[in-house]
mmCIF file of N, CA and C and ligand atoms in Angstrom:
data_model
loop_
_atom_site.group_PDB
_atom_site.id
_atom_site.type_symbol
_atom_site.label_atom_id
_atom_site.label_comp_id
_atom_site.label_asym_id
_atom_site.label_seq_id
_atom_site.Cartn_x
_atom_site.Cartn_y
_atom_site.Cartn_z
ATOM 1 N N UNK A 221 57.955 -22.990 -22.729
ATOM 2 C CA UNK A 221 56.551 -22.573 -22.689
ATOM 3 C C UNK A 221 55.849 -23.246 -21.525
ATOM 4 N N UNK A 222 54.661 -22.803 -21.338
ATOM 5 C CA UNK A 222 53.853 -23.447 -20.191
ATOM 6 C C UNK A 222 53.436 -24.819 -20.464
ATOM 7 N N UNK A 223 53.544 -25.692 -19.416
ATOM 8 C CA UNK A 223 53.040 -27.006 -19.526
ATOM 9 C C UNK A 223 51.989 -27.077 -18.410
ATOM 10 N N UNK A 224 50.800 -26.827 -18.736
ATOM 11 C CA UNK A 224 49.872 -26.599 -17.682
ATOM 12 C C UNK A 224 49.304 -27.900 -17.062
ATOM 13 N N UNK A 225 49.719 -28.990 -17.673
ATOM 14 C CA UNK A 225 49.267 -30.299 -17.030
ATOM 15 C C UNK A 225 50.246 -30.697 -16.034
ATOM 16 N N UNK A 226 51.306 -29.998 -15.695
ATOM 17 C CA UNK A 226 52.277 -30.407 -14.744
ATOM 18 C C UNK A 226 51.950 -29.756 -13.346
ATOM 19 N N UNK A 227 52.600 -30.168 -12.367
ATOM 20 C CA UNK A 227 52.448 -29.699 -11.031
ATOM 21 C C UNK A 227 53.640 -28.762 -10.678
ATOM 22 N N UNK A 228 53.393 -27.661 -10.018
ATOM 23 C CA UNK A 228 54.390 -26.713 -9.716
ATOM 24 C C UNK A 228 54.472 -26.390 -8.307
ATOM 25 N N UNK A 229 55.748 -26.388 -7.859
ATOM 26 C CA UNK A 229 56.002 -25.947 -6.513
ATOM 27 C C UNK A 229 56.732 -24.637 -6.774
ATOM 28 N N UNK A 230 56.061 -23.533 -6.701
ATOM 29 C CA UNK A 230 56.742 -22.338 -7.065
ATOM 30 C C UNK A 230 56.208 -21.132 -6.378
ATOM 31 N N UNK A 231 56.424 -20.015 -7.101
ATOM 32 C CA UNK A 231 56.038 -18.735 -6.487
ATOM 33 C C UNK A 231 55.362 -17.860 -7.600
ATOM 34 N N UNK A 232 54.572 -17.022 -7.182
ATOM 35 C CA UNK A 232 54.149 -16.029 -8.189
ATOM 36 C C UNK A 232 54.731 -14.636 -7.699
ATOM 37 N N UNK A 233 54.905 -13.776 -8.613
ATOM 38 C CA UNK A 233 55.585 -12.565 -8.315
ATOM 39 C C UNK A 233 54.754 -11.686 -7.377
ATOM 40 N N UNK A 234 53.370 -12.031 -7.251
ATOM 41 C CA UNK A 234 52.592 -11.305 -6.304
ATOM 42 C C UNK A 234 52.990 -11.682 -4.807
ATOM 43 N N UNK A 235 53.766 -12.745 -4.686
ATOM 44 C CA UNK A 235 54.045 -13.211 -3.325
ATOM 45 C C UNK A 235 55.284 -12.468 -2.675
ATOM 46 N N UNK A 236 55.842 -11.530 -3.357
ATOM 47 C CA UNK A 236 57.114 -10.935 -2.910
ATOM 48 C C UNK A 236 56.732 -10.053 -1.724
ATOM 49 N N UNK A 237 57.140 -10.328 -0.591
ATOM 50 C CA UNK A 237 56.805 -9.520 0.617
ATOM 51 C C UNK A 237 57.889 -8.656 1.117
ATOM 52 N N UNK A 238 59.099 -8.906 0.662
ATOM 53 C CA UNK A 238 60.266 -8.013 1.003
ATOM 54 C C UNK A 238 61.119 -7.779 -0.217
ATOM 55 N N UNK A 239 61.878 -6.738 -0.148
ATOM 56 C CA UNK A 239 62.730 -6.405 -1.346
ATOM 57 C C UNK A 239 63.679 -7.641 -1.620
ATOM 58 N N UNK A 240 64.117 -8.338 -0.550
ATOM 59 C CA UNK A 240 65.044 -9.449 -0.704
ATOM 60 C C UNK A 240 64.329 -10.583 -1.481
ATOM 61 N N UNK A 241 63.120 -10.924 -1.111
ATOM 62 C CA UNK A 241 62.353 -11.963 -1.797
ATOM 63 C C UNK A 241 61.942 -11.488 -3.213
ATOM 64 N N UNK A 242 61.734 -10.186 -3.328
ATOM 65 C CA UNK A 242 61.449 -9.662 -4.699
ATOM 66 C C UNK A 242 62.695 -9.835 -5.653
ATOM 67 N N UNK A 243 63.843 -9.579 -5.104
ATOM 68 C CA UNK A 243 65.080 -9.811 -5.966
ATOM 69 C C UNK A 243 65.172 -11.214 -6.398
ATOM 70 N N UNK A 244 64.958 -12.156 -5.423
ATOM 71 C CA UNK A 244 65.025 -13.584 -5.688
ATOM 72 C C UNK A 244 64.005 -13.947 -6.808
ATOM 73 N N UNK A 245 62.766 -13.412 -6.791
ATOM 74 C CA UNK A 245 61.726 -13.731 -7.697
ATOM 75 C C UNK A 245 61.982 -13.136 -9.057
ATOM 76 N N UNK A 246 62.508 -11.892 -9.126
ATOM 77 C CA UNK A 246 62.872 -11.227 -10.379
ATOM 78 C C UNK A 246 63.980 -12.057 -11.120
ATOM 79 N N UNK A 247 64.995 -12.499 -10.270
ATOM 80 C CA UNK A 247 66.069 -13.401 -10.817
ATOM 81 C C UNK A 247 65.378 -14.655 -11.458
ATOM 82 N N UNK A 248 64.559 -15.190 -10.650
ATOM 83 C CA UNK A 248 63.882 -16.555 -11.043
ATOM 84 C C UNK A 248 63.121 -16.229 -12.395
ATOM 85 N N UNK A 249 62.508 -15.188 -12.495
ATOM 86 C CA UNK A 249 61.735 -14.792 -13.803
ATOM 87 C C UNK A 249 62.801 -14.820 -14.938
ATOM 88 N N UNK A 250 63.993 -14.581 -14.765
ATOM 89 C CA UNK A 250 64.976 -14.511 -15.734
ATOM 90 C C UNK A 250 65.780 -15.934 -15.827
ATOM 91 N N UNK A 251 65.151 -16.875 -15.089
ATOM 92 C CA UNK A 251 65.776 -18.201 -15.067
ATOM 93 C C UNK A 251 67.197 -18.218 -14.506
ATOM 94 N N UNK A 252 67.274 -17.404 -13.430
ATOM 95 C CA UNK A 252 68.543 -17.397 -12.645
ATOM 96 C C UNK A 252 68.139 -17.778 -11.207
ATOM 97 N N UNK A 253 68.734 -18.759 -10.734
ATOM 98 C CA UNK A 253 68.522 -19.162 -9.339
ATOM 99 C C UNK A 253 69.483 -18.562 -8.475
ATOM 100 N N UNK A 254 68.915 -18.013 -7.287
ATOM 101 C CA UNK A 254 69.773 -17.317 -6.297
ATOM 102 C C UNK A 254 69.904 -18.104 -4.969
ATOM 103 N N UNK A 255 71.040 -18.259 -4.472
ATOM 104 C CA UNK A 255 71.212 -18.779 -3.073
ATOM 105 C C UNK A 255 71.472 -17.545 -2.232
ATOM 106 N N UNK A 256 71.487 -17.768 -0.991
ATOM 107 C CA UNK A 256 71.840 -16.617 -0.150
ATOM 108 C C UNK A 256 73.110 -17.115 0.803
ATOM 109 N N UNK A 257 73.943 -16.133 1.103
ATOM 110 C CA UNK A 257 75.143 -16.338 1.853
ATOM 111 C C UNK A 257 75.160 -15.444 3.051
ATOM 112 N N UNK A 258 75.373 -15.981 4.265
ATOM 113 C CA UNK A 258 75.464 -15.129 5.447
ATOM 114 C C UNK A 258 76.661 -14.299 5.348
ATOM 115 N N UNK A 259 76.424 -13.032 5.729
ATOM 116 C CA UNK A 259 77.687 -12.083 5.595
ATOM 117 C C UNK A 259 78.564 -12.153 6.812
ATOM 118 N N UNK A 260 78.026 -12.885 7.778
ATOM 119 C CA UNK A 260 78.877 -13.083 8.984
ATOM 120 C C UNK A 260 79.610 -14.395 9.017
ATOM 121 N N UNK A 261 78.952 -15.489 8.844
ATOM 122 C CA UNK A 261 79.593 -16.822 8.903
ATOM 123 C C UNK A 261 79.725 -17.578 7.660
ATOM 124 N N UNK A 262 79.140 -17.140 6.571
ATOM 125 C CA UNK A 262 79.373 -17.717 5.313
ATOM 126 C C UNK A 262 78.398 -18.821 4.983
ATOM 127 N N UNK A 263 77.459 -19.196 5.919
ATOM 128 C CA UNK A 263 76.570 -20.323 5.582
ATOM 129 C C UNK A 263 75.692 -19.967 4.442
ATOM 130 N N UNK A 264 75.477 -21.022 3.558
ATOM 131 C CA UNK A 264 74.683 -20.743 2.368
ATOM 132 C C UNK A 264 73.326 -21.431 2.545
ATOM 133 N N UNK A 265 72.287 -20.759 1.948
ATOM 134 C CA UNK A 265 70.951 -21.245 1.966
ATOM 135 C C UNK A 265 70.311 -21.302 0.540
ATOM 136 N N UNK A 266 69.626 -22.400 0.339
ATOM 137 C CA UNK A 266 68.988 -22.692 -0.852
ATOM 138 C C UNK A 266 67.574 -23.440 -0.611
ATOM 139 N N UNK A 267 66.528 -22.876 -0.918
ATOM 140 C CA UNK A 267 66.192 -21.507 -1.430
ATOM 141 C C UNK A 267 66.775 -20.463 -0.468
ATOM 142 N N UNK A 268 67.021 -19.232 -0.818
ATOM 143 C CA UNK A 268 67.695 -18.279 0.058
ATOM 144 C C UNK A 268 66.828 -17.861 1.303
ATOM 145 N N UNK A 269 67.533 -17.601 2.315
ATOM 146 C CA UNK A 269 66.947 -17.046 3.556
ATOM 147 C C UNK A 269 67.511 -15.556 3.758
ATOM 148 N N UNK A 270 66.636 -14.727 4.101
ATOM 149 C CA UNK A 270 67.140 -13.275 4.254
ATOM 150 C C UNK A 270 68.036 -13.136 5.440
ATOM 151 N N UNK A 271 67.853 -13.938 6.463
ATOM 152 C CA UNK A 271 68.728 -13.894 7.753
ATOM 153 C C UNK A 271 69.225 -15.333 8.110
ATOM 154 N N UNK A 272 70.418 -15.352 8.611
ATOM 155 C CA UNK A 272 71.076 -16.632 8.940
ATOM 156 C C UNK A 272 70.333 -17.203 10.133
ATOM 157 N N UNK A 273 70.082 -18.539 10.081
ATOM 158 C CA UNK A 273 69.351 -19.062 11.275
ATOM 159 C C UNK A 273 70.396 -19.315 12.446
ATOM 160 N N UNK A 274 71.707 -19.257 12.151
ATOM 161 C CA UNK A 274 72.728 -19.434 13.225
ATOM 162 C C UNK A 274 72.998 -18.199 14.037
ATOM 163 N N UNK A 275 73.180 -17.132 13.270
ATOM 164 C CA UNK A 275 73.579 -15.936 14.016
ATOM 165 C C UNK A 275 72.725 -14.742 13.749
ATOM 166 N N UNK A 276 71.594 -14.980 12.966
ATOM 167 C CA UNK A 276 70.645 -13.874 12.693
ATOM 168 C C UNK A 276 71.198 -12.755 11.813
ATOM 169 N N UNK A 277 72.377 -12.938 11.285
ATOM 170 C CA UNK A 277 72.945 -11.892 10.465
ATOM 171 C C UNK A 277 72.272 -11.825 9.148
ATOM 172 N N UNK A 278 72.345 -10.639 8.326
ATOM 173 C CA UNK A 278 71.799 -10.481 7.088
ATOM 174 C C UNK A 278 72.441 -11.463 6.062
ATOM 175 N N UNK A 279 71.767 -11.988 5.134
ATOM 176 C CA UNK A 279 72.366 -12.683 4.052
ATOM 177 C C UNK A 279 72.262 -11.958 2.791
ATOM 178 N N UNK A 280 73.194 -12.199 1.892
ATOM 179 C CA UNK A 280 73.060 -11.557 0.576
ATOM 180 C C UNK A 280 72.855 -12.621 -0.504
ATOM 181 N N UNK A 281 72.193 -12.245 -1.587
ATOM 182 C CA UNK A 281 71.926 -13.179 -2.597
ATOM 183 C C UNK A 281 73.044 -13.347 -3.593
ATOM 184 N N UNK A 282 73.287 -14.571 -4.017
ATOM 185 C CA UNK A 282 74.397 -14.703 -5.018
ATOM 186 C C UNK A 282 73.820 -15.782 -6.029
ATOM 187 N N UNK A 283 74.267 -15.684 -7.272
ATOM 188 C CA UNK A 283 73.784 -16.588 -8.209
ATOM 189 C C UNK A 283 74.222 -18.100 -7.929
ATOM 190 N N UNK A 284 73.285 -19.032 -8.061
ATOM 191 C CA UNK A 284 73.610 -20.419 -7.811
ATOM 192 C C UNK A 284 73.517 -21.064 -9.183
ATOM 193 N N UNK A 285 74.718 -21.700 -9.580
ATOM 194 C CA UNK A 285 74.786 -22.157 -10.971
ATOM 195 C C UNK A 285 74.780 -23.666 -11.065
ATOM 196 N N UNK A 286 74.806 -24.378 -10.029
ATOM 197 C CA UNK A 286 74.802 -25.923 -10.041
ATOM 198 C C UNK A 286 73.518 -26.423 -10.645
ATOM 199 N N UNK A 287 73.521 -27.421 -11.505
ATOM 200 C CA UNK A 287 72.435 -27.982 -11.990
ATOM 201 C C UNK A 287 72.217 -29.459 -11.839
ATOM 202 N N UNK A 288 73.283 -30.109 -11.651
ATOM 203 C CA UNK A 288 73.356 -31.623 -11.487
ATOM 204 C C UNK A 288 73.192 -31.961 -10.038
ATOM 205 N N UNK A 289 72.333 -32.934 -9.777
ATOM 206 C CA UNK A 289 72.156 -33.240 -8.285
ATOM 207 C C UNK A 289 71.848 -34.730 -8.166
ATOM 208 N N UNK A 290 71.856 -35.265 -6.939
ATOM 209 C CA UNK A 290 71.461 -36.737 -6.789
ATOM 210 C C UNK A 290 70.231 -36.597 -5.803
ATOM 211 N N UNK A 291 69.305 -37.590 -6.016
ATOM 212 C CA UNK A 291 68.057 -37.604 -5.200
ATOM 213 C C UNK A 291 68.496 -37.926 -3.805
ATOM 214 N N UNK A 292 68.247 -37.060 -2.904
ATOM 215 C CA UNK A 292 68.568 -37.308 -1.480
ATOM 216 C C UNK A 292 67.397 -37.982 -0.717
ATOM 217 N N UNK A 293 66.211 -37.470 -1.090
ATOM 218 C CA UNK A 293 65.038 -38.098 -0.548
ATOM 219 C C UNK A 293 63.808 -37.618 -1.251
ATOM 220 N N UNK A 294 62.661 -38.313 -1.208
ATOM 221 C CA UNK A 294 61.468 -37.924 -1.871
ATOM 222 C C UNK A 294 60.235 -38.406 -1.171
ATOM 223 N N UNK A 295 59.180 -37.792 -1.567
ATOM 224 C CA UNK A 295 57.871 -38.283 -1.052
ATOM 225 C C UNK A 295 56.824 -38.310 -2.171
ATOM 226 N N UNK A 296 55.963 -39.185 -2.127
ATOM 227 C CA UNK A 296 54.835 -39.343 -3.115
ATOM 228 C C UNK A 296 53.622 -38.647 -2.440
ATOM 229 N N UNK A 297 53.111 -37.719 -2.972
ATOM 230 C CA UNK A 297 51.991 -36.889 -2.442
ATOM 231 C C UNK A 297 50.734 -37.359 -2.982
ATOM 232 N N UNK A 298 49.965 -38.071 -2.050
ATOM 233 C CA UNK A 298 48.618 -38.654 -2.429
ATOM 234 C C UNK A 298 47.551 -37.569 -2.113
ATOM 235 N N UNK A 299 47.741 -36.965 -0.988
ATOM 236 C CA UNK A 299 46.729 -35.967 -0.653
ATOM 237 C C UNK A 299 47.286 -34.602 -0.815
ATOM 238 N N UNK A 300 46.938 -34.058 -1.879
ATOM 239 C CA UNK A 300 47.545 -32.732 -2.315
ATOM 240 C C UNK A 300 46.640 -31.628 -1.762
ATOM 241 N N UNK A 301 47.281 -30.368 -1.686
ATOM 242 C CA UNK A 301 46.521 -29.172 -1.468
ATOM 243 C C UNK A 301 45.369 -29.087 -2.551
ATOM 244 N N UNK A 302 44.322 -28.434 -2.243
ATOM 245 C CA UNK A 302 43.123 -28.257 -3.075
ATOM 246 C C UNK A 302 43.473 -27.952 -4.510
ATOM 247 N N UNK A 303 44.347 -26.931 -4.713
ATOM 248 C CA UNK A 303 44.738 -26.548 -6.049
ATOM 249 C C UNK A 303 45.495 -27.515 -6.871
ATOM 250 N N UNK A 304 46.037 -28.532 -6.218
ATOM 251 C CA UNK A 304 46.864 -29.519 -6.897
ATOM 252 C C UNK A 304 46.228 -30.919 -6.768
ATOM 253 N N UNK A 305 44.987 -30.931 -6.295
ATOM 254 C CA UNK A 305 44.417 -32.304 -5.957
ATOM 255 C C UNK A 305 44.210 -33.072 -7.195
ATOM 256 N N UNK A 306 43.906 -32.389 -8.318
ATOM 257 C CA UNK A 306 43.643 -33.171 -9.585
ATOM 258 C C UNK A 306 45.025 -33.823 -10.091
ATOM 259 N N UNK A 307 46.190 -33.338 -9.618
ATOM 260 C CA UNK A 307 47.505 -33.861 -9.991
ATOM 261 C C UNK A 307 47.975 -35.042 -9.200
ATOM 262 N N UNK A 308 47.391 -35.268 -8.121
ATOM 263 C CA UNK A 308 47.886 -36.264 -7.220
ATOM 264 C C UNK A 308 47.560 -37.622 -7.838
ATOM 265 N N UNK A 309 48.468 -38.698 -7.551
ATOM 266 C CA UNK A 309 49.686 -38.517 -6.845
ATOM 267 C C UNK A 309 50.885 -37.977 -7.708
ATOM 268 N N UNK A 310 51.654 -37.229 -6.995
ATOM 269 C CA UNK A 310 52.910 -36.674 -7.669
ATOM 270 C C UNK A 310 54.123 -36.736 -6.707
ATOM 271 N N UNK A 311 55.212 -36.579 -7.243
ATOM 272 C CA UNK A 311 56.432 -36.799 -6.489
ATOM 273 C C UNK A 311 57.184 -35.515 -6.326
ATOM 274 N N UNK A 312 57.693 -35.292 -4.957
ATOM 275 C CA UNK A 312 58.394 -34.137 -4.617
ATOM 276 C C UNK A 312 59.793 -34.736 -4.125
ATOM 277 N N UNK A 313 60.839 -34.174 -4.730
ATOM 278 C CA UNK A 313 62.238 -34.703 -4.334
ATOM 279 C C UNK A 313 63.079 -33.698 -3.844
ATOM 280 N N UNK A 314 64.011 -34.039 -2.976
ATOM 281 C CA UNK A 314 65.021 -33.166 -2.481
ATOM 282 C C UNK A 314 66.303 -33.677 -3.176
ATOM 283 N N UNK A 315 66.921 -32.765 -4.006
ATOM 284 C CA UNK A 315 68.118 -33.071 -4.680
ATOM 285 C C UNK A 315 69.288 -32.474 -3.896
ATOM 286 N N UNK A 316 70.412 -33.121 -3.854
ATOM 287 C CA UNK A 316 71.598 -32.631 -3.187
ATOM 288 C C UNK A 316 72.604 -32.322 -4.225
ATOM 289 N N UNK A 317 73.051 -31.113 -4.304
ATOM 290 C CA UNK A 317 74.129 -30.708 -5.303
ATOM 291 C C UNK A 317 75.502 -31.100 -4.743
ATOM 292 N N UNK A 318 76.496 -31.165 -5.647
ATOM 293 C CA UNK A 318 77.830 -31.502 -5.149
ATOM 294 C C UNK A 318 78.372 -30.510 -4.095
ATOM 295 N N UNK A 319 77.848 -29.338 -3.971
ATOM 296 C CA UNK A 319 78.341 -28.388 -2.936
ATOM 297 C C UNK A 319 77.641 -28.702 -1.611
ATOM 298 N N UNK A 320 76.758 -29.662 -1.585
ATOM 299 C CA UNK A 320 76.078 -30.106 -0.340
ATOM 300 C C UNK A 320 74.687 -29.395 -0.181
ATOM 301 N N UNK A 321 74.388 -28.305 -0.891
ATOM 302 C CA UNK A 321 73.131 -27.663 -0.836
ATOM 303 C C UNK A 321 72.080 -28.487 -1.400
ATOM 304 N N UNK A 322 70.928 -28.459 -0.792
ATOM 305 C CA UNK A 322 69.740 -29.311 -1.170
ATOM 306 C C UNK A 322 68.581 -28.405 -1.540
ATOM 307 N N UNK A 323 67.787 -28.910 -2.478
ATOM 308 C CA UNK A 323 66.680 -28.156 -2.943
ATOM 309 C C UNK A 323 65.447 -29.072 -3.183
ATOM 310 N N UNK A 324 64.444 -28.609 -2.830
ATOM 311 C CA UNK A 324 63.045 -29.326 -2.898
ATOM 312 C C UNK A 324 62.335 -28.908 -4.234
ATOM 313 N N UNK A 325 61.828 -29.867 -4.970
ATOM 314 C CA UNK A 325 61.080 -29.446 -6.194
ATOM 315 C C UNK A 325 60.300 -30.731 -6.656
ATOM 316 N N UNK A 326 59.480 -30.484 -7.469
ATOM 317 C CA UNK A 326 58.730 -31.629 -8.129
ATOM 318 C C UNK A 326 59.561 -32.391 -9.101
ATOM 319 N N UNK A 327 59.470 -33.653 -9.124
ATOM 320 C CA UNK A 327 60.131 -34.398 -10.147
ATOM 321 C C UNK A 327 59.132 -34.677 -11.192
ATOM 322 N N UNK A 328 59.324 -34.200 -12.367
ATOM 323 C CA UNK A 328 58.115 -34.023 -13.308
ATOM 324 C C UNK A 328 58.134 -35.048 -14.440
ATOM 325 N N UNK A 329 59.263 -35.835 -14.632
ATOM 326 C CA UNK A 329 59.184 -36.733 -15.764
ATOM 327 C C UNK A 329 59.588 -38.165 -15.430
ATOM 328 N N UNK A 330 59.077 -38.597 -14.302
ATOM 329 C CA UNK A 330 59.380 -39.865 -13.762
ATOM 330 C C UNK A 330 58.618 -40.974 -14.564
ATOM 331 N N UNK A 331 59.291 -42.001 -14.966
ATOM 332 C CA UNK A 331 58.708 -43.165 -15.590
ATOM 333 C C UNK A 331 58.498 -44.342 -14.773
ATOM 334 N N UNK A 332 59.156 -44.252 -13.620
ATOM 335 C CA UNK A 332 59.078 -45.326 -12.660
ATOM 336 C C UNK A 332 59.256 -44.861 -11.187
ATOM 337 N N UNK A 333 59.398 -45.762 -10.284
ATOM 338 C CA UNK A 333 59.518 -45.293 -8.845
ATOM 339 C C UNK A 333 60.909 -44.670 -8.623
ATOM 340 N N UNK A 334 60.984 -43.496 -8.029
ATOM 341 C CA UNK A 334 62.256 -42.828 -7.878
ATOM 342 C C UNK A 334 63.177 -43.662 -6.945
ATOM 343 N N UNK A 335 64.550 -43.498 -7.137
ATOM 344 C CA UNK A 335 65.469 -44.150 -6.362
ATOM 345 C C UNK A 335 66.432 -43.170 -5.743
ATOM 346 N N UNK A 336 66.634 -43.233 -4.414
ATOM 347 C CA UNK A 336 67.556 -42.378 -3.788
ATOM 348 C C UNK A 336 68.971 -42.542 -4.345
ATOM 349 N N UNK A 337 69.603 -41.359 -4.703
ATOM 350 C CA UNK A 337 70.928 -41.420 -5.252
ATOM 351 C C UNK A 337 70.916 -41.331 -6.825
ATOM 352 N N UNK A 338 69.817 -41.420 -7.397
ATOM 353 C CA UNK A 338 69.724 -41.224 -8.844
ATOM 354 C C UNK A 338 70.022 -39.834 -9.333
ATOM 355 N N UNK A 339 70.543 -39.676 -10.465
ATOM 356 C CA UNK A 339 70.882 -38.407 -11.057
ATOM 357 C C UNK A 339 69.695 -37.586 -11.439
ATOM 358 N N UNK A 340 69.718 -36.358 -11.137
ATOM 359 C CA UNK A 340 68.740 -35.426 -11.551
ATOM 360 C C UNK A 340 69.337 -34.107 -12.059
ATOM 361 N N UNK A 341 68.571 -33.427 -12.858
ATOM 362 C CA UNK A 341 68.958 -32.108 -13.372
ATOM 363 C C UNK A 341 67.924 -31.019 -13.071
ATOM 364 N N UNK A 342 68.339 -29.956 -12.505
ATOM 365 C CA UNK A 342 67.464 -28.762 -12.304
ATOM 366 C C UNK A 342 67.099 -28.085 -13.590
ATOM 367 N N UNK A 343 65.857 -27.857 -13.810
ATOM 368 C CA UNK A 343 65.360 -27.173 -15.009
ATOM 369 C C UNK A 343 64.308 -26.003 -14.594
ATOM 370 N N UNK A 344 64.216 -25.027 -15.427
ATOM 371 C CA UNK A 344 63.296 -24.000 -15.209
ATOM 372 C C UNK A 344 62.022 -24.285 -16.011
ATOM 373 N N UNK A 345 60.981 -23.707 -15.535
ATOM 374 C CA UNK A 345 59.760 -23.862 -16.246
ATOM 375 C C UNK A 345 58.934 -22.546 -16.207
ATOM 376 N N UNK A 346 58.565 -22.072 -17.306
ATOM 377 C CA UNK A 346 57.806 -20.835 -17.347
ATOM 378 C C UNK A 346 56.315 -21.183 -17.404
ATOM 379 N N UNK A 347 55.646 -21.020 -16.350
ATOM 380 C CA UNK A 347 54.277 -21.347 -16.223
ATOM 381 C C UNK A 347 53.362 -20.320 -16.906
ATOM 382 N N UNK A 348 53.599 -19.021 -16.580
ATOM 383 C CA UNK A 348 53.116 -17.929 -17.204
ATOM 384 C C UNK A 348 53.919 -16.655 -17.053
ATOM 385 N N UNK A 349 53.500 -15.508 -17.457
ATOM 386 C CA UNK A 349 54.457 -14.474 -17.403
ATOM 387 C C UNK A 349 54.772 -14.065 -15.965
ATOM 388 N N UNK A 350 53.927 -14.465 -14.959
ATOM 389 C CA UNK A 350 54.068 -14.082 -13.559
ATOM 390 C C UNK A 350 54.825 -15.238 -12.755
ATOM 391 N N UNK A 351 54.966 -16.365 -13.443
ATOM 392 C CA UNK A 351 55.553 -17.556 -12.684
ATOM 393 C C UNK A 351 56.522 -18.317 -13.440
ATOM 394 N N UNK A 352 57.699 -18.277 -13.086
ATOM 395 C CA UNK A 352 58.760 -19.255 -13.447
ATOM 396 C C UNK A 352 59.113 -19.958 -12.300
ATOM 397 N N UNK A 353 59.295 -21.286 -12.398
ATOM 398 C CA UNK A 353 59.582 -22.040 -11.256
ATOM 399 C C UNK A 353 60.669 -23.088 -11.742
ATOM 400 N N UNK A 354 61.115 -23.923 -10.745
ATOM 401 C CA UNK A 354 62.143 -24.865 -11.091
ATOM 402 C C UNK A 354 61.587 -26.350 -10.830
ATOM 403 N N UNK A 355 62.175 -27.271 -11.460
ATOM 404 C CA UNK A 355 61.767 -28.612 -11.319
ATOM 405 C C UNK A 355 62.937 -29.554 -11.487
ATOM 406 N N UNK A 356 62.766 -30.727 -11.149
ATOM 407 C CA UNK A 356 63.813 -31.841 -11.297
ATOM 408 C C UNK A 356 63.438 -32.623 -12.560
ATOM 409 N N UNK A 357 64.361 -32.909 -13.359
ATOM 410 C CA UNK A 357 64.314 -33.869 -14.462
ATOM 411 C C UNK A 357 65.214 -35.092 -14.147
ATOM 412 N N UNK A 358 64.714 -36.233 -14.578
ATOM 413 C CA UNK A 358 65.587 -37.421 -14.246
ATOM 414 C C UNK A 358 65.993 -38.090 -15.613
HETATM 415 ZN ZN1 ZN B 29 75.556 -16.831 9.746
#
């Protein structure tokens, strides 16, 4: 259920500007995270990119199932965008999965200062019927 006192780095379904991004958001609404894979060189992107930045080839979406990650880096946001200003300070962390892919999300249940290398788990959060996002739990 919605936890409206938390901070979200996410998407609303209204933001889908291409069929590719729409497919990503529709999957996210079902708590399925998609990566993209370049059809030419095989490079993977998370969050997905529609076109490969190396060769500009089209990428295709594939389900991303990893959930365990290590904290690669983080920042403490003191000066937040206006919509999140009441939540500051909050922590945004980059998690690195065993595959090497990295994902940025809020770390929502910290009880102390984060430490690079600590274990994190990716979780989904249903903010409302239009917004499902992901977050890190430690
Ligand atoms: Zn490529």
